[in-house]
CSV table of C-alpha atoms in Angstrom, one decimal:
chain,number,residue,atom,x,y,z
A,1,UNK,CA,-6.2,12.6,35.5
A,2,UNK,CA,-8.2,15.3,33.2
A,3,UNK,CA,-8.1,18.9,34.6
A,4,UNK,CA,-10.6,21.5,33.9
A,5,UNK,CA,-9.5,23.7,30.6
A,6,UNK,CA,-11.1,27.0,28.4
A,7,UNK,CA,-13.0,25.4,26.1
A,8,UNK,CA,-11.4,28.1,23.1
A,9,UNK,CA,-8.3,27.5,24.4
A,10,UNK,CA,-7.8,23.4,24.6
A,11,UNK,CA,-4.2,23.0,22.6
A,12,UNK,CA,-4.9,21.5,18.9
A,13,UNK,CA,-1.5,19.5,19.5
A,14,UNK,CA,-3.4,17.5,22.0
A,15,UNK,CA,-6.3,16.7,20.6
A,16,UNK,CA,-4.4,15.2,17.4
A,17,UNK,CA,-1.7,13.5,19.8
A,18,UNK,CA,-5.4,11.5,21.5
A,19,UNK,CA,-6.8,11.4,17.9
A,20,UNK,CA,-3.5,9.6,16.6
A,21,UNK,CA,-3.7,7.0,19.6
A,22,UNK,CA,-7.2,6.2,19.2
A,23,UNK,CA,-6.7,6.1,15.7
A,24,UNK,CA,-4.2,3.4,16.1
A,25,UNK,CA,-5.7,1.4,19.0
A,26,UNK,CA,-9.4,1.1,17.3
A,27,UNK,CA,-9.1,2.7,13.5
A,28,UNK,CA,-10.4,6.0,12.4
A,29,UNK,CA,-13.7,4.2,11.9
A,30,UNK,CA,-13.8,3.0,15.4
A,31,UNK,CA,-13.0,6.6,17.1
A,32,UNK,CA,-15.5,9.1,17.1
A,33,UNK,CA,-15.3,12.7,18.6
A,34,UNK,CA,-17.0,11.8,21.4
A,35,UNK,CA,-14.3,9.0,22.6
A,36,UNK,CA,-11.4,11.8,21.8
A,37,UNK,CA,-13.0,14.4,24.1
A,38,UNK,CA,-13.6,11.5,26.7
A,39,UNK,CA,-9.6,10.7,26.1
A,40,UNK,CA,-8.8,14.3,27.2
A,41,UNK,CA,-11.4,14.5,29.6
A,42,UNK,CA,-12.8,17.6,28.1
A,43,UNK,CA,-16.6,17.9,26.6
A,44,UNK,CA,-17.2,17.4,22.7
A,45,UNK,CA,-17.5,21.4,22.3
A,46,UNK,CA,-14.0,21.9,23.2
A,47,UNK,CA,-13.3,19.3,20.4
A,48,UNK,CA,-15.4,21.1,17.9
A,49,UNK,CA,-14.4,24.7,18.4
A,50,UNK,CA,-11.1,23.5,16.4
A,51,UNK,CA,-12.0,20.8,14.6
A,52,UNK,CA,-15.6,20.3,12.8
A,53,UNK,CA,-15.2,16.5,12.1
A,54,UNK,CA,-13.2,13.4,12.2
A,55,UNK,CA,-12.3,14.4,8.7
A,56,UNK,CA,-10.5,17.1,9.5
A,57,UNK,CA,-8.8,16.1,12.5
A,58,UNK,CA,-7.5,13.0,10.0
A,59,UNK,CA,-5.7,15.2,7.5
A,60,UNK,CA,-4.2,17.4,10.5
A,61,UNK,CA,-3.2,14.1,11.8
A,62,UNK,CA,-1.3,13.9,8.4
A,63,UNK,CA,-0.8,17.2,7.2
A,64,UNK,CA,3.1,16.8,9.1
A,65,UNK,CA,3.8,14.1,6.6
A,66,UNK,CA,3.0,16.4,3.5
A,67,UNK,CA,4.5,19.7,5.1
A,68,UNK,CA,8.1,17.7,5.7
A,69,UNK,CA,7.8,16.1,2.1
A,70,UNK,CA,7.2,19.7,0.8
A,71,UNK,CA,10.0,20.6,2.9
A,72,UNK,CA,12.5,18.1,1.2
A,73,UNK,CA,10.8,19.1,-2.7
A,74,UNK,CA,11.8,22.9,-1.6
A,75,UNK,CA,15.7,21.5,0.0
A,76,UNK,CA,16.2,18.6,-3.3
A,77,UNK,CA,14.8,21.1,-6.0
A,78,UNK,CA,17.5,23.2,-5.1
A,79,UNK,CA,20.4,21.0,-5.7
A,80,UNK,CA,21.9,21.1,-9.2
A,81,UNK,CA,23.2,17.8,-9.9
A,82,UNK,CA,21.4,15.4,-11.0
A,83,UNK,CA,22.3,12.4,-8.8
A,84,UNK,CA,23.2,14.3,-5.6
A,85,UNK,CA,19.7,15.5,-6.2
A,86,UNK,CA,18.0,12.0,-6.0
A,87,UNK,CA,20.4,10.8,-3.6
A,88,UNK,CA,19.3,13.6,-1.2
A,89,UNK,CA,15.7,13.4,-2.0
A,90,UNK,CA,15.7,9.6,-1.0
A,91,UNK,CA,17.5,10.0,1.9
A,92,UNK,CA,15.1,12.5,2.9
A,93,UNK,CA,12.2,10.4,2.1
A,94,UNK,CA,13.7,7.3,4.3
A,95,UNK,CA,14.5,9.6,6.9
A,96,UNK,CA,11.0,11.6,7.1
A,97,UNK,CA,9.0,8.1,6.7
A,98,UNK,CA,10.6,6.4,9.7
A,99,UNK,CA,10.0,10.0,11.9
A,100,UNK,CA,5.9,9.5,10.8
A,101,UNK,CA,6.3,5.9,11.2
A,102,UNK,CA,2.6,6.2,13.4
A,103,UNK,CA,1.2,8.2,10.9
A,104,UNK,CA,2.1,5.2,8.3
A,105,UNK,CA,0.9,2.5,10.5
A,106,UNK,CA,-2.6,4.8,10.0
A,107,UNK,CA,-3.1,4.5,6.5
A,108,UNK,CA,-2.1,0.5,6.3
A,109,UNK,CA,-5.2,0.1,8.8
A,110,UNK,CA,-7.4,2.2,7.9
A,111,UNK,CA,-7.9,2.2,3.6
A,112,UNK,CA,-10.2,5.0,4.5
A,113,UNK,CA,-7.5,7.3,5.1
A,114,UNK,CA,-5.6,7.1,1.9
A,115,UNK,CA,-9.1,7.7,0.3
A,116,UNK,CA,-9.4,10.6,2.1
A,117,UNK,CA,-5.9,12.3,1.6
A,118,UNK,CA,-6.4,11.2,-2.0
A,119,UNK,CA,-8.9,13.5,-2.8
A,120,UNK,CA,-7.4,16.7,-1.0
A,121,UNK,CA,-5.5,17.6,-4.2
A,122,UNK,CA,-2.4,19.7,-2.4
A,123,UNK,CA,-1.6,16.2,-1.0
A,124,UNK,CA,-1.7,14.8,-4.3
A,125,UNK,CA,0.9,18.1,-5.4
A,126,UNK,CA,3.0,17.3,-3.5
A,127,UNK,CA,3.6,13.6,-3.3
A,128,UNK,CA,3.7,14.6,-7.6
A,129,UNK,CA,6.5,17.3,-6.6
A,130,UNK,CA,8.0,14.3,-4.8
A,131,UNK,CA,8.0,11.2,-8.1
A,132,UNK,CA,8.6,14.1,-10.3
A,133,UNK,CA,12.3,14.4,-8.1
A,134,UNK,CA,12.8,10.6,-8.0
A,135,UNK,CA,12.2,10.0,-11.6
A,136,UNK,CA,13.1,13.0,-13.3
A,137,UNK,CA,14.1,12.8,-16.3
A,138,UNK,CA,14.2,8.9,-16.3
A,139,UNK,CA,13.1,6.9,-19.1
A,140,UNK,CA,15.1,4.0,-18.1
A,141,UNK,CA,12.9,1.2,-17.1
A,142,UNK,CA,15.1,-0.4,-14.8
A,143,UNK,CA,15.7,2.2,-12.7
A,144,UNK,CA,11.7,4.0,-12.7
A,145,UNK,CA,10.8,0.2,-11.3
A,146,UNK,CA,13.8,0.4,-8.7
A,147,UNK,CA,12.5,3.7,-7.6
A,148,UNK,CA,8.9,2.6,-7.0
A,149,UNK,CA,10.1,-0.6,-5.3
A,150,UNK,CA,11.9,1.8,-2.6
A,151,UNK,CA,8.8,4.1,-2.3
A,152,UNK,CA,6.3,1.7,-1.6
A,153,UNK,CA,8.9,-0.6,-0.2
A,154,UNK,CA,9.8,2.3,2.3
A,155,UNK,CA,6.3,3.5,2.8
A,156,UNK,CA,5.2,-0.1,3.2
A,157,UNK,CA,7.7,-1.1,5.9
A,158,UNK,CA,7.3,1.8,7.6
A,159,UNK,CA,3.2,0.7,7.9
A,160,UNK,CA,3.8,-2.6,8.6
A,161,UNK,CA,3.2,-4.3,11.6
A,162,UNK,CA,5.0,-7.1,11.8
A,163,UNK,CA,8.4,-4.6,11.7
A,164,UNK,CA,6.7,-2.4,14.7
A,165,UNK,CA,9.0,-4.3,17.4
A,166,UNK,CA,12.0,-2.8,15.1
A,167,UNK,CA,13.8,0.3,16.5
A,168,UNK,CA,13.3,3.6,14.7
A,169,UNK,CA,17.3,3.6,14.3
A,170,UNK,CA,17.4,0.0,13.3
A,171,UNK,CA,14.7,0.6,10.1
A,172,UNK,CA,16.1,3.8,9.1
A,173,UNK,CA,19.0,2.3,8.6
A,174,UNK,CA,18.3,-1.2,7.1
A,175,UNK,CA,16.0,0.8,5.0
A,176,UNK,CA,18.7,3.4,3.5
A,177,UNK,CA,20.6,0.5,3.1
A,178,UNK,CA,17.8,-1.6,0.6
A,179,UNK,CA,17.1,2.6,-0.9
A,180,UNK,CA,21.2,2.0,-1.7
A,181,UNK,CA,21.3,-1.2,-2.9
A,182,UNK,CA,18.7,-0.9,-5.2
A,183,UNK,CA,19.2,2.6,-6.9
A,184,UNK,CA,23.2,1.4,-7.0
A,185,UNK,CA,22.7,-2.4,-8.8
A,186,UNK,CA,23.6,-2.7,-12.3
A,187,UNK,CA,20.3,-2.3,-14.0
A,188,UNK,CA,19.7,-5.4,-15.9
A,189,UNK,CA,20.4,-4.8,-19.4
A,190,UNK,CA,20.8,-9.0,-18.7
A,191,UNK,CA,18.8,-11.4,-20.1
A,192,UNK,CA,17.2,-9.8,-23.2
A,193,UNK,CA,15.1,-12.8,-23.0
A,194,UNK,CA,12.6,-13.8,-26.1
B,1,UNK,CA,-23.5,-6.8,-30.2
B,2,UNK,CA,-24.8,-8.6,-26.9
B,3,UNK,CA,-27.1,-11.7,-28.0
B,4,UNK,CA,-28.7,-13.4,-25.8
B,5,UNK,CA,-28.1,-15.5,-23.0
B,6,UNK,CA,-29.6,-18.2,-20.7
B,7,UNK,CA,-30.5,-16.8,-17.2
B,8,UNK,CA,-29.3,-19.1,-15.6
B,9,UNK,CA,-27.0,-20.7,-17.3
B,10,UNK,CA,-24.6,-17.1,-17.5
B,11,UNK,CA,-20.9,-17.4,-17.3
B,12,UNK,CA,-19.5,-16.3,-14.0
B,13,UNK,CA,-16.2,-15.6,-15.7
B,14,UNK,CA,-18.0,-13.3,-18.2
B,15,UNK,CA,-19.3,-11.3,-14.9
B,16,UNK,CA,-15.8,-11.4,-13.5
B,17,UNK,CA,-14.4,-9.9,-16.5
B,18,UNK,CA,-16.2,-7.3,-16.5
B,19,UNK,CA,-16.5,-6.5,-13.3
B,20,UNK,CA,-12.5,-6.2,-13.5
B,21,UNK,CA,-13.0,-3.8,-16.4
B,22,UNK,CA,-15.7,-1.2,-14.8
B,23,UNK,CA,-13.7,-1.4,-11.2
B,24,UNK,CA,-10.3,-0.8,-13.0
B,25,UNK,CA,-12.4,2.2,-15.1
B,26,UNK,CA,-14.9,3.7,-12.5
B,27,UNK,CA,-13.5,2.2,-9.2
B,28,UNK,CA,-15.6,-0.2,-7.6
B,29,UNK,CA,-17.1,2.4,-5.7
B,30,UNK,CA,-18.7,4.1,-9.1
B,31,UNK,CA,-20.0,0.3,-10.3
B,32,UNK,CA,-23.2,-0.9,-9.4
B,33,UNK,CA,-24.4,-4.6,-10.6
B,34,UNK,CA,-26.5,-2.8,-12.6
B,35,UNK,CA,-24.1,-1.4,-14.8
B,36,UNK,CA,-22.2,-4.3,-15.2
B,37,UNK,CA,-25.5,-6.0,-16.5
B,38,UNK,CA,-25.2,-3.8,-19.1
B,39,UNK,CA,-21.9,-3.9,-19.8
B,40,UNK,CA,-23.0,-7.8,-20.6
B,41,UNK,CA,-26.3,-7.1,-22.7
B,42,UNK,CA,-28.0,-8.9,-20.1
B,43,UNK,CA,-30.9,-8.0,-17.2
B,44,UNK,CA,-29.3,-7.8,-14.1
B,45,UNK,CA,-31.3,-10.8,-12.6
B,46,UNK,CA,-28.4,-13.0,-14.9
B,47,UNK,CA,-25.8,-11.2,-12.5
B,48,UNK,CA,-28.2,-12.0,-8.9
B,49,UNK,CA,-28.5,-15.6,-10.7
B,50,UNK,CA,-24.3,-16.2,-9.4
B,51,UNK,CA,-23.3,-13.2,-7.3
B,52,UNK,CA,-25.5,-11.9,-4.7
B,53,UNK,CA,-23.8,-8.4,-3.4
B,54,UNK,CA,-21.4,-7.0,-5.6
B,55,UNK,CA,-18.8,-7.5,-1.9
B,56,UNK,CA,-19.0,-10.8,-3.8
B,57,UNK,CA,-17.8,-10.1,-6.9
B,58,UNK,CA,-14.6,-8.4,-5.5
B,59,UNK,CA,-14.0,-11.7,-3.8
B,60,UNK,CA,-14.3,-13.5,-6.4
B,61,UNK,CA,-12.1,-11.2,-8.6
B,62,UNK,CA,-9.5,-11.4,-6.2
B,63,UNK,CA,-9.8,-15.1,-4.9
B,64,UNK,CA,-7.6,-16.1,-8.5
B,65,UNK,CA,-4.8,-14.0,-6.8
B,66,UNK,CA,-5.1,-16.0,-3.6
B,67,UNK,CA,-5.3,-18.8,-5.2
B,68,UNK,CA,-2.4,-18.4,-7.0
B,69,UNK,CA,-0.7,-17.7,-3.3
B,70,UNK,CA,-2.2,-20.7,-1.7
B,71,UNK,CA,-0.5,-22.7,-4.8
B,72,UNK,CA,3.1,-21.1,-4.0
B,73,UNK,CA,3.1,-21.6,-0.3
B,74,UNK,CA,2.2,-25.7,-0.7
B,75,UNK,CA,5.1,-25.7,-3.4
B,76,UNK,CA,7.4,-24.4,-1.8
B,77,UNK,CA,6.4,-25.3,1.5
B,78,UNK,CA,8.0,-28.8,-0.1
B,79,UNK,CA,11.4,-27.8,-0.9
B,80,UNK,CA,13.8,-28.8,2.1
B,81,UNK,CA,16.2,-25.9,1.6
B,82,UNK,CA,15.5,-22.8,3.1
B,83,UNK,CA,17.6,-21.1,1.3
B,84,UNK,CA,15.9,-22.5,-2.0
B,85,UNK,CA,12.0,-22.1,-0.4
B,86,UNK,CA,13.0,-18.5,0.3
B,87,UNK,CA,14.3,-18.1,-3.4
B,88,UNK,CA,10.8,-19.9,-5.0
B,89,UNK,CA,8.8,-18.2,-3.4
B,90,UNK,CA,10.0,-14.7,-3.9
B,91,UNK,CA,10.1,-16.0,-7.5
B,92,UNK,CA,7.1,-17.0,-7.3
B,93,UNK,CA,5.2,-13.6,-5.6
B,94,UNK,CA,6.9,-11.5,-7.8
B,95,UNK,CA,6.0,-14.0,-11.2
B,96,UNK,CA,2.0,-14.0,-9.9
B,97,UNK,CA,1.9,-10.1,-9.0
B,98,UNK,CA,2.7,-9.5,-12.5
B,99,UNK,CA,0.5,-11.9,-13.9
B,100,UNK,CA,-2.5,-10.7,-11.6
B,101,UNK,CA,-1.4,-7.1,-12.3
B,102,UNK,CA,-4.8,-5.7,-13.1
B,103,UNK,CA,-6.3,-6.7,-9.9
B,104,UNK,CA,-3.2,-5.2,-7.9
B,105,UNK,CA,-4.4,-1.9,-9.6
B,106,UNK,CA,-7.8,-2.4,-7.8
B,107,UNK,CA,-6.7,-2.3,-4.7
B,108,UNK,CA,-4.5,0.4,-5.4
B,109,UNK,CA,-7.3,2.3,-6.8
B,110,UNK,CA,-9.8,1.3,-4.0
B,111,UNK,CA,-9.0,1.1,-0.6
B,112,UNK,CA,-12.1,-0.2,0.5
B,113,UNK,CA,-11.2,-3.3,-1.4
B,114,UNK,CA,-8.6,-3.7,1.0
B,115,UNK,CA,-10.8,-3.6,4.1
B,116,UNK,CA,-13.2,-6.0,2.3
B,117,UNK,CA,-10.7,-8.6,1.5
B,118,UNK,CA,-9.0,-8.5,5.3
B,119,UNK,CA,-11.8,-9.2,6.4
B,120,UNK,CA,-11.9,-12.5,5.2
B,121,UNK,CA,-10.5,-15.1,7.7
B,122,UNK,CA,-8.8,-17.3,4.9
B,123,UNK,CA,-7.1,-14.7,3.1
B,124,UNK,CA,-5.5,-13.3,6.2
B,125,UNK,CA,-4.8,-16.6,6.3
B,126,UNK,CA,-2.8,-17.5,2.8
B,127,UNK,CA,-0.9,-14.2,3.3
B,128,UNK,CA,-0.1,-14.9,6.6
B,129,UNK,CA,1.9,-18.5,5.4
B,130,UNK,CA,3.2,-16.8,2.7
B,131,UNK,CA,4.5,-14.6,5.4
B,132,UNK,CA,5.9,-16.8,7.0
B,133,UNK,CA,7.5,-18.7,4.3
B,134,UNK,CA,9.8,-15.2,3.3
B,135,UNK,CA,10.4,-14.8,6.8
B,136,UNK,CA,10.7,-18.1,8.5
B,137,UNK,CA,13.4,-18.2,11.3
B,138,UNK,CA,15.3,-15.2,10.3
B,139,UNK,CA,15.5,-13.0,13.8
B,140,UNK,CA,17.8,-11.4,11.4
B,141,UNK,CA,16.5,-7.4,11.4
B,142,UNK,CA,18.7,-6.8,8.0
B,143,UNK,CA,16.6,-9.5,6.0
B,144,UNK,CA,13.2,-8.8,7.7
B,145,UNK,CA,13.1,-5.2,6.7
B,146,UNK,CA,15.0,-6.1,3.4
B,147,UNK,CA,11.6,-8.7,2.6
B,148,UNK,CA,9.1,-6.1,3.6
B,149,UNK,CA,10.7,-4.0,1.2
B,150,UNK,CA,10.0,-6.7,-1.3
B,151,UNK,CA,6.4,-7.8,-0.8
B,152,UNK,CA,5.5,-4.1,-0.3
B,153,UNK,CA,7.4,-2.6,-3.1
B,154,UNK,CA,6.7,-5.4,-5.9
B,155,UNK,CA,3.0,-5.4,-4.7
B,156,UNK,CA,3.0,-1.8,-4.5
B,157,UNK,CA,4.9,-1.5,-8.0
B,158,UNK,CA,2.5,-3.9,-10.3
B,159,UNK,CA,-0.3,-1.7,-8.6
B,160,UNK,CA,1.7,2.1,-8.8
B,161,UNK,CA,-0.7,3.8,-12.3
B,162,UNK,CA,3.0,5.5,-13.7
B,163,UNK,CA,4.3,2.1,-14.3
B,164,UNK,CA,1.1,0.9,-16.5
B,165,UNK,CA,3.1,1.8,-19.5
B,166,UNK,CA,5.8,-1.0,-18.2
B,167,UNK,CA,5.1,-4.4,-20.4
B,168,UNK,CA,4.4,-7.8,-18.0
B,169,UNK,CA,7.9,-9.1,-19.6
B,170,UNK,CA,9.9,-6.0,-18.4
B,171,UNK,CA,7.9,-5.3,-14.7
B,172,UNK,CA,8.5,-8.7,-14.3
B,173,UNK,CA,11.9,-8.9,-15.3
B,174,UNK,CA,13.2,-5.7,-13.1
B,175,UNK,CA,11.6,-7.0,-10.4
B,176,UNK,CA,13.0,-9.8,-9.8
B,177,UNK,CA,16.4,-8.5,-9.7
B,178,UNK,CA,15.3,-5.6,-7.4
B,179,UNK,CA,14.3,-8.4,-5.4
B,180,UNK,CA,17.8,-10.4,-5.7
B,181,UNK,CA,19.7,-7.1,-5.3
B,182,UNK,CA,18.1,-6.5,-1.7
B,183,UNK,CA,18.3,-10.3,-0.5
B,184,UNK,CA,21.9,-10.6,-2.2
B,185,UNK,CA,23.3,-7.3,-0.5
B,186,UNK,CA,25.0,-8.0,2.7
B,187,UNK,CA,22.8,-7.3,5.7
B,188,UNK,CA,24.5,-3.7,7.3
B,189,UNK,CA,26.2,-5.0,10.1
B,190,UNK,CA,27.8,-1.8,9.7
B,191,UNK,CA,27.5,1.6,10.4
B,192,UNK,CA,27.7,0.9,13.9
B,193,UNK,CA,25.9,4.1,14.5
B,194,UNK,CA,26.5,5.6,18.4
């Protein structure tokens, strides 16, 4: 199936796509640069020309998620009303988590990916900005907990193997429902237990 | 401060407690058996007598969480009403997640811990039984998503460094509120988008 391609011009995008398929199937640890080359029907040198290490490929795979997060941060930061800003951030977050669902599963399946990403300051900075937008000046404990439930829950759900049969459209709709329920609910000042 | 102890009789519990402190401070990767021995003021042989590898210590640290999960599964399985069973499971899950919060943070901080735990079938089996109890015979997509939001959200929140200032009592109360909101909410058959 593989047709000959110029080594130098071999598209980054095809390498990333092939890597994502193999990572999903065998995990990052179970995938070598040679396997990616074989999958594409090219020599390993063609891969090396674009990426020097497997970590470079992993970072390229996750980059679009962080690019979208950075874009969401810029858009949300331009909204002046605090409430609209938070709503827009949450709805944008749900949207991008579902759209990048395959990449989210990668994090779930391969804890090494989490370590690698966390070791990159630029990605940590984007995550921090997003958290800042969501929590904002809120000191209310109930709201902080609800927002953490949303971010951890949405990300966890998109990555959950047992939900993989649910379509993107349905997953998006139900996650957004969940997020809205969590924010809308009166933050219990109730049960002031002793 | 360390007083001499019998090498053989050196308590497992003290090793586990010391390991947990060091893991929290330096991560699992950053902690050696020697550091644990130094922390306790004993020779490394005293640790080796109880645990042959650091992985053995990590597994001993996380075991109480799974023991409590197994206990919760046994209790919940004896409840005949499906709704009460699920409510009891969720409330027990929130309780144990908060009680073992320090251990949860370990998972968050050290993806290697996740890999290690997942490679142990007995732990996977307990997790599966718990999921089975929560999802049960539910095929309703909205409910499945809401339950995944709860488990991923609760676990993620107990492990979240930015919520570490919140007391156990408050965290428990607000997480339970969130879980109840998610289950109580009408699962949107709404917005049958085109």
